């Protein structure tokens, strides 16, 4: 299935995990550390009414807003950081309903655009990339992000709460890759 189809069919946990995973991979642009989104991941184990998603989301925003001054900047990194801030700002306070699907879809598109910017991948058609199953013609960084997004949705769809640990591992790997890409880009631009 394509990324678009996976998002369309995902349940609330899958949508929330998808959005949090996209944001988690982009945390280096916000000045956050590797544990910045760990509390949000923790709220995904129960149902939407079981956790305190809204409170944890507010605390996460406050923490990342305070860290924003430490984030790397300059050139495309500024645009990428702005997209990541938009992902965090758009997260719905309620972990259910149609707003969650809109947020997960937006996070997917923004995360792909961020990877495209940092890779200098030109003008690949991100809409087509999300609609198709293939990664032919995409830069390695962009293709890997597309595969990670797909993997997170598939893991949570197949395993429910038990798939969250594997989804977090996929996201952690992606965060390391993005951090390296930001570092390379800042050396090249600086």
PDB file of C-alpha atoms in Angstrom:
ATOM      1  CA  UNK A   1       0.000   0.000   0.000  1.00  0.00           C
ATOM      2  CA  UNK A   2       1.060   3.556  -0.594  1.00  0.00           C
ATOM      3  CA  UNK A   3       1.742   5.982   2.222  1.00  0.00           C
ATOM      4  CA  UNK A   4      -1.478   7.844   1.400  1.00  0.00           C
ATOM      5  CA  UNK A   5      -3.483   4.609   1.648  1.00  0.00           C
ATOM      6  CA  UNK A   6      -1.848   3.648   4.938  1.00  0.00           C
ATOM      7  CA  UNK A   7      -2.728   7.030   6.465  1.00  0.00           C
ATOM      8  CA  UNK A   8      -6.287   6.807   5.149  1.00  0.00           C
ATOM      9  CA  UNK A   9      -6.758   3.377   6.751  1.00  0.00           C
ATOM     10  CA  UNK A  10      -4.896   3.960  10.025  1.00  0.00           C
ATOM     11  CA  UNK A  11      -6.715   3.919  13.347  1.00  0.00           C
ATOM     12  CA  UNK A  12      -6.245   6.624  15.964  1.00  0.00           C
ATOM     13  CA  UNK A  13      -3.173   4.989  17.521  1.00  0.00           C
ATOM     14  CA  UNK A  14      -1.580   4.562  14.084  1.00  0.00           C
ATOM     15  CA  UNK A  15      -2.281   8.166  13.146  1.00  0.00           C
ATOM     16  CA  UNK A  16      -0.890   9.489  16.424  1.00  0.00           C
ATOM     17  CA  UNK A  17       2.186   7.245  16.140  1.00  0.00           C
ATOM     18  CA  UNK A  18       2.740   8.376  12.561  1.00  0.00           C
ATOM     19  CA  UNK A  19       2.590  12.048  13.511  1.00  0.00           C
ATOM     20  CA  UNK A  20       4.754  11.642  16.615  1.00  0.00           C
ATOM     21  CA  UNK A  21       7.301   9.579  14.644  1.00  0.00           C
ATOM     22  CA  UNK A  22       7.575  12.228  11.921  1.00  0.00           C
ATOM     23  CA  UNK A  23       8.015  14.912  14.560  1.00  0.00           C
ATOM     24  CA  UNK A  24      10.474  12.755  16.521  1.00  0.00           C
ATOM     25  CA  UNK A  25      12.726  12.338  13.495  1.00  0.00           C
ATOM     26  CA  UNK A  26      12.738  16.139  13.077  1.00  0.00           C
ATOM     27  CA  UNK A  27      13.450  16.996  16.752  1.00  0.00           C
ATOM     28  CA  UNK A  28      17.094  17.960  15.991  1.00  0.00           C
ATOM     29  CA  UNK A  29      15.736  20.938  14.032  1.00  0.00           C
ATOM     30  CA  UNK A  30      13.906  22.095  17.163  1.00  0.00           C
ATOM     31  CA  UNK A  31      16.915  21.850  19.476  1.00  0.00           C
ATOM     32  CA  UNK A  32      15.377  18.895  21.307  1.00  0.00           C
ATOM     33  CA  UNK A  33      17.300  15.950  22.688  1.00  0.00           C
ATOM     34  CA  UNK A  34      16.664  12.298  21.940  1.00  0.00           C
ATOM     35  CA  UNK A  35      14.203  12.010  24.838  1.00  0.00           C
ATOM     36  CA  UNK A  36      12.106  15.084  23.956  1.00  0.00           C
ATOM     37  CA  UNK A  37       9.149  13.113  22.601  1.00  0.00           C
ATOM     38  CA  UNK A  38       9.483  10.005  24.770  1.00  0.00           C
ATOM     39  CA  UNK A  39       6.543  11.076  27.016  1.00  0.00           C
ATOM     40  CA  UNK A  40       4.292  11.482  23.946  1.00  0.00           C
ATOM     41  CA  UNK A  41       5.268   8.010  22.753  1.00  0.00           C
ATOM     42  CA  UNK A  42       4.293   6.752  26.219  1.00  0.00           C
ATOM     43  CA  UNK A  43       0.737   8.062  25.873  1.00  0.00           C
ATOM     44  CA  UNK A  44       0.179   5.930  22.758  1.00  0.00           C
ATOM     45  CA  UNK A  45       0.132   2.599  24.595  1.00  0.00           C
ATOM     46  CA  UNK A  46      -3.439   3.093  25.879  1.00  0.00           C
ATOM     47  CA  UNK A  47      -6.564   4.186  24.084  1.00  0.00           C
ATOM     48  CA  UNK A  48      -7.191   7.878  23.341  1.00  0.00           C
ATOM     49  CA  UNK A  49      -9.230   8.280  26.530  1.00  0.00           C
ATOM     50  CA  UNK A  50      -6.676   6.416  28.706  1.00  0.00           C
ATOM     51  CA  UNK A  51      -3.772   8.818  28.514  1.00  0.00           C
ATOM     52  CA  UNK A  52      -3.068  12.415  29.134  1.00  0.00           C
ATOM     53  CA  UNK A  53      -2.052  13.194  25.559  1.00  0.00           C
ATOM     54  CA  UNK A  54      -3.164  16.838  25.806  1.00  0.00           C
ATOM     55  CA  UNK A  55      -1.169  17.538  28.985  1.00  0.00           C
ATOM     56  CA  UNK A  56       1.927  15.742  27.719  1.00  0.00           C
ATOM     57  CA  UNK A  57       1.641  17.555  24.372  1.00  0.00           C
ATOM     58  CA  UNK A  58       1.507  20.934  26.151  1.00  0.00           C
ATOM     59  CA  UNK A  59       4.574  20.060  28.247  1.00  0.00           C
ATOM     60  CA  UNK A  60       6.432  18.859  25.153  1.00  0.00           C
ATOM     61  CA  UNK A  61       5.655  22.100  23.319  1.00  0.00           C
ATOM     62  CA  UNK A  62       6.927  24.136  26.265  1.00  0.00           C
ATOM     63  CA  UNK A  63      10.139  22.109  26.468  1.00  0.00           C
ATOM     64  CA  UNK A  64      10.818  22.348  22.735  1.00  0.00           C
ATOM     65  CA  UNK A  65       9.928  26.049  22.619  1.00  0.00           C
ATOM     66  CA  UNK A  66      12.548  26.646  25.326  1.00  0.00           C
ATOM     67  CA  UNK A  67      15.109  24.614  23.340  1.00  0.00           C
ATOM     68  CA  UNK A  68      14.336  26.342  20.027  1.00  0.00           C
ATOM     69  CA  UNK A  69      17.160  28.869  20.450  1.00  0.00           C
ATOM     70  CA  UNK A  70      19.689  26.033  20.459  1.00  0.00           C
ATOM     71  CA  UNK A  71      18.574  24.610  17.115  1.00  0.00           C
ATOM     72  CA  UNK A  72      20.908  24.776  14.137  1.00  0.00           C
ATOM     73  CA  UNK A  73      19.970  27.412  11.637  1.00  0.00           C
ATOM     74  CA  UNK A  74      20.825  29.022   8.371  1.00  0.00           C
ATOM     75  CA  UNK A  75      19.609  28.560   4.832  1.00  0.00           C
ATOM     76  CA  UNK A  76      17.369  25.584   4.206  1.00  0.00           C
ATOM     77  CA  UNK A  77      17.704  24.539   7.858  1.00  0.00           C
ATOM     78  CA  UNK A  78      15.619  27.583   8.804  1.00  0.00           C
ATOM     79  CA  UNK A  79      12.837  26.541   6.443  1.00  0.00           C
ATOM     80  CA  UNK A  80      13.088  22.943   7.652  1.00  0.00           C
ATOM     81  CA  UNK A  81      12.925  24.065  11.302  1.00  0.00           C
ATOM     82  CA  UNK A  82       9.883  26.191  10.516  1.00  0.00           C
ATOM     83  CA  UNK A  83       8.145  23.151   9.022  1.00  0.00           C
ATOM     84  CA  UNK A  84       9.013  21.091  12.116  1.00  0.00           C
ATOM     85  CA  UNK A  85       7.664  23.835  14.412  1.00  0.00           C
ATOM     86  CA  UNK A  86       4.482  23.819  12.331  1.00  0.00           C
ATOM     87  CA  UNK A  87       4.139  20.061  12.855  1.00  0.00           C
ATOM     88  CA  UNK A  88       4.366  20.505  16.627  1.00  0.00           C
ATOM     89  CA  UNK A  89       2.018  23.494  16.680  1.00  0.00           C
ATOM     90  CA  UNK A  90      -0.620  21.669  14.611  1.00  0.00           C
ATOM     91  CA  UNK A  91      -0.794  18.609  16.887  1.00  0.00           C
ATOM     92  CA  UNK A  92      -4.375  18.301  18.131  1.00  0.00           C
ATOM     93  CA  UNK A  93      -4.972  18.451  21.881  1.00  0.00           C
ATOM     94  CA  UNK A  94      -7.351  15.497  21.524  1.00  0.00           C
ATOM     95  CA  UNK A  95      -5.928  12.195  20.304  1.00  0.00           C
ATOM     96  CA  UNK A  96      -9.077  11.273  18.410  1.00  0.00           C
ATOM     97  CA  UNK A  97     -11.280  12.552  15.655  1.00  0.00           C
ATOM     98  CA  UNK A  98     -10.680  13.910  12.167  1.00  0.00           C
ATOM     99  CA  UNK A  99      -8.106  16.487  13.325  1.00  0.00           C
ATOM    100  CA  UNK A 100      -5.734  13.629  14.142  1.00  0.00           C
ATOM    101  CA  UNK A 101      -5.856  12.312  10.547  1.00  0.00           C
ATOM    102  CA  UNK A 102      -5.281  15.820   9.158  1.00  0.00           C
ATOM    103  CA  UNK A 103      -2.308  16.257  11.510  1.00  0.00           C
ATOM    104  CA  UNK A 104      -0.759  12.874  10.643  1.00  0.00           C
ATOM    105  CA  UNK A 105      -1.145  13.595   6.927  1.00  0.00           C
ATOM    106  CA  UNK A 106       0.399  17.052   7.326  1.00  0.00           C
ATOM    107  CA  UNK A 107       3.283  15.681   9.389  1.00  0.00           C
ATOM    108  CA  UNK A 108       3.991  13.131   6.684  1.00  0.00           C
ATOM    109  CA  UNK A 109       4.119  15.792   3.971  1.00  0.00           C
ATOM    110  CA  UNK A 110       6.198  18.196   6.091  1.00  0.00           C
ATOM    111  CA  UNK A 111       8.695  15.515   7.136  1.00  0.00           C
ATOM    112  CA  UNK A 112       9.235  14.552   3.504  1.00  0.00           C
ATOM    113  CA  UNK A 113       9.705  18.206   2.544  1.00  0.00           C
ATOM    114  CA  UNK A 114      12.211  18.631   5.402  1.00  0.00           C
ATOM    115  CA  UNK A 115      14.245  15.677   4.150  1.00  0.00           C
ATOM    116  CA  UNK A 116      14.056  17.007   0.605  1.00  0.00           C
ATOM    117  CA  UNK A 117      15.351  20.408   1.744  1.00  0.00           C
ATOM    118  CA  UNK A 118      18.207  18.984   3.790  1.00  0.00           C
ATOM    119  CA  UNK A 119      19.259  16.635   1.021  1.00  0.00           C
ATOM    120  CA  UNK A 120      19.122  19.295  -1.661  1.00  0.00           C
ATOM    121  CA  UNK A 121      16.999  16.760  -3.523  1.00  0.00           C
ATOM    122  CA  UNK A 122      15.730  19.180  -6.085  1.00  0.00           C
ATOM    123  CA  UNK A 123      12.092  19.206  -6.957  1.00  0.00           C
ATOM    124  CA  UNK A 124      10.952  15.608  -6.533  1.00  0.00           C
ATOM    125  CA  UNK A 125       7.160  15.319  -6.650  1.00  0.00           C
ATOM    126  CA  UNK A 126       6.357  14.586  -3.002  1.00  0.00           C
ATOM    127  CA  UNK A 127       2.651  14.109  -3.685  1.00  0.00           C
ATOM    128  CA  UNK A 128       3.421  11.389  -6.221  1.00  0.00           C
ATOM    129  CA  UNK A 129       5.965   9.825  -3.849  1.00  0.00           C
ATOM    130  CA  UNK A 130       3.293   9.531  -1.141  1.00  0.00           C
ATOM    131  CA  UNK A 131       0.794   8.103  -3.639  1.00  0.00           C
ATOM    132  CA  UNK A 132       3.123   5.508  -5.161  1.00  0.00           C
ATOM    133  CA  UNK A 133       4.841   2.546  -3.575  1.00  0.00           C
ATOM    134  CA  UNK A 134       8.133   3.063  -5.427  1.00  0.00           C
ATOM    135  CA  UNK A 135      11.048   5.233  -4.362  1.00  0.00           C
ATOM    136  CA  UNK A 136      12.738   5.289  -7.790  1.00  0.00           C
ATOM    137  CA  UNK A 137      14.120   8.692  -8.662  1.00  0.00           C
ATOM    138  CA  UNK A 138      14.098   9.954  -5.065  1.00  0.00           C
ATOM    139  CA  UNK A 139      17.275  10.957  -3.268  1.00  0.00           C
ATOM    140  CA  UNK A 140      18.526   8.411  -0.713  1.00  0.00           C
ATOM    141  CA  UNK A 141      17.547  10.596   2.267  1.00  0.00           C
ATOM    142  CA  UNK A 142      14.056  11.222   0.914  1.00  0.00           C
ATOM    143  CA  UNK A 143      13.505   7.575  -0.064  1.00  0.00           C
ATOM    144  CA  UNK A 144      14.595   6.428   3.405  1.00  0.00           C
ATOM    145  CA  UNK A 145      12.153   8.836   5.075  1.00  0.00           C
ATOM    146  CA  UNK A 146       9.331   7.549   2.876  1.00  0.00           C
ATOM    147  CA  UNK A 147      10.215   3.964   3.870  1.00  0.00           C
ATOM    148  CA  UNK A 148      10.339   4.916   7.566  1.00  0.00           C
ATOM    149  CA  UNK A 149       6.921   6.556   7.445  1.00  0.00           C
ATOM    150  CA  UNK A 150       5.486   3.477   5.759  1.00  0.00           C
ATOM    151  CA  UNK A 151       7.164   1.143   8.273  1.00  0.00           C
ATOM    152  CA  UNK A 152       5.751   3.019  11.300  1.00  0.00           C
ATOM    153  CA  UNK A 153       2.201   2.827   9.947  1.00  0.00           C
ATOM    154  CA  UNK A 154       2.559  -0.846   9.006  1.00  0.00           C
ATOM    155  CA  UNK A 155       4.025  -1.804  12.397  1.00  0.00           C
ATOM    156  CA  UNK A 156       1.253  -0.153  14.384  1.00  0.00           C
ATOM    157  CA  UNK A 157      -1.455  -1.465  12.024  1.00  0.00           C
ATOM    158  CA  UNK A 158      -0.157  -5.021  12.318  1.00  0.00           C
ATOM    159  CA  UNK A 159       0.712  -5.097  16.018  1.00  0.00           C
ATOM    160  CA  UNK A 160      -1.229  -2.305  17.742  1.00  0.00           C
ATOM    161  CA  UNK A 161       0.375  -1.110  20.983  1.00  0.00           C
ATOM    162  CA  UNK A 162       2.933  -3.935  20.706  1.00  0.00           C
ATOM    163  CA  UNK A 163       4.232  -2.337  17.483  1.00  0.00           C
ATOM    164  CA  UNK A 164       5.081   0.955  19.191  1.00  0.00           C
ATOM    165  CA  UNK A 165       8.523  -0.171  20.377  1.00  0.00           C
ATOM    166  CA  UNK A 166       9.533  -1.143  16.834  1.00  0.00           C
ATOM    167  CA  UNK A 167       8.036   2.090  15.481  1.00  0.00           C
ATOM    168  CA  UNK A 168      10.100   4.054  18.011  1.00  0.00           C
ATOM    169  CA  UNK A 169      13.234   2.193  16.884  1.00  0.00           C
ATOM    170  CA  UNK A 170      12.503   3.122  13.258  1.00  0.00           C
ATOM    171  CA  UNK A 171      12.036   6.733  14.316  1.00  0.00           C
ATOM    172  CA  UNK A 172      15.217   6.784  16.429  1.00  0.00           C
ATOM    173  CA  UNK A 173      17.247   5.584  13.444  1.00  0.00           C
ATOM    174  CA  UNK A 174      15.674   8.301  11.295  1.00  0.00           C
ATOM    175  CA  UNK A 175      16.460  10.974  13.893  1.00  0.00           C
ATOM    176  CA  UNK A 176      20.141   9.988  13.828  1.00  0.00           C
ATOM    177  CA  UNK A 177      20.150  10.175  10.037  1.00  0.00           C
ATOM    178  CA  UNK A 178      18.455  13.587  10.041  1.00  0.00           C
ATOM    179  CA  UNK A 179      20.853  14.914  12.696  1.00  0.00           C
ATOM    180  CA  UNK A 180      23.775  13.873  10.468  1.00  0.00           C
ATOM    181  CA  UNK A 181      22.109  15.496   7.446  1.00  0.00           C
ATOM    182  CA  UNK A 182      21.611  18.756   9.385  1.00  0.00           C
ATOM    183  CA  UNK A 183      25.253  18.681  10.454  1.00  0.00           C
ATOM    184  CA  UNK A 184      26.483  18.057   6.888  1.00  0.00           C
ATOM    185  CA  UNK A 185      24.229  20.780   5.530  1.00  0.00           C
ATOM    186  CA  UNK A 186      25.358  23.356   8.125  1.00  0.00           C
ATOM    187  CA  UNK A 187      29.035  22.610   7.359  1.00  0.00           C
ATOM    188  CA  UNK A 188      28.344  22.982   3.639  1.00  0.00           C
ATOM    189  CA  UNK A 189      26.293  26.180   4.094  1.00  0.00           C
ATOM    190  CA  UNK A 190      28.573  27.613   6.802  1.00  0.00           C
TER     191      UNK A 190
END
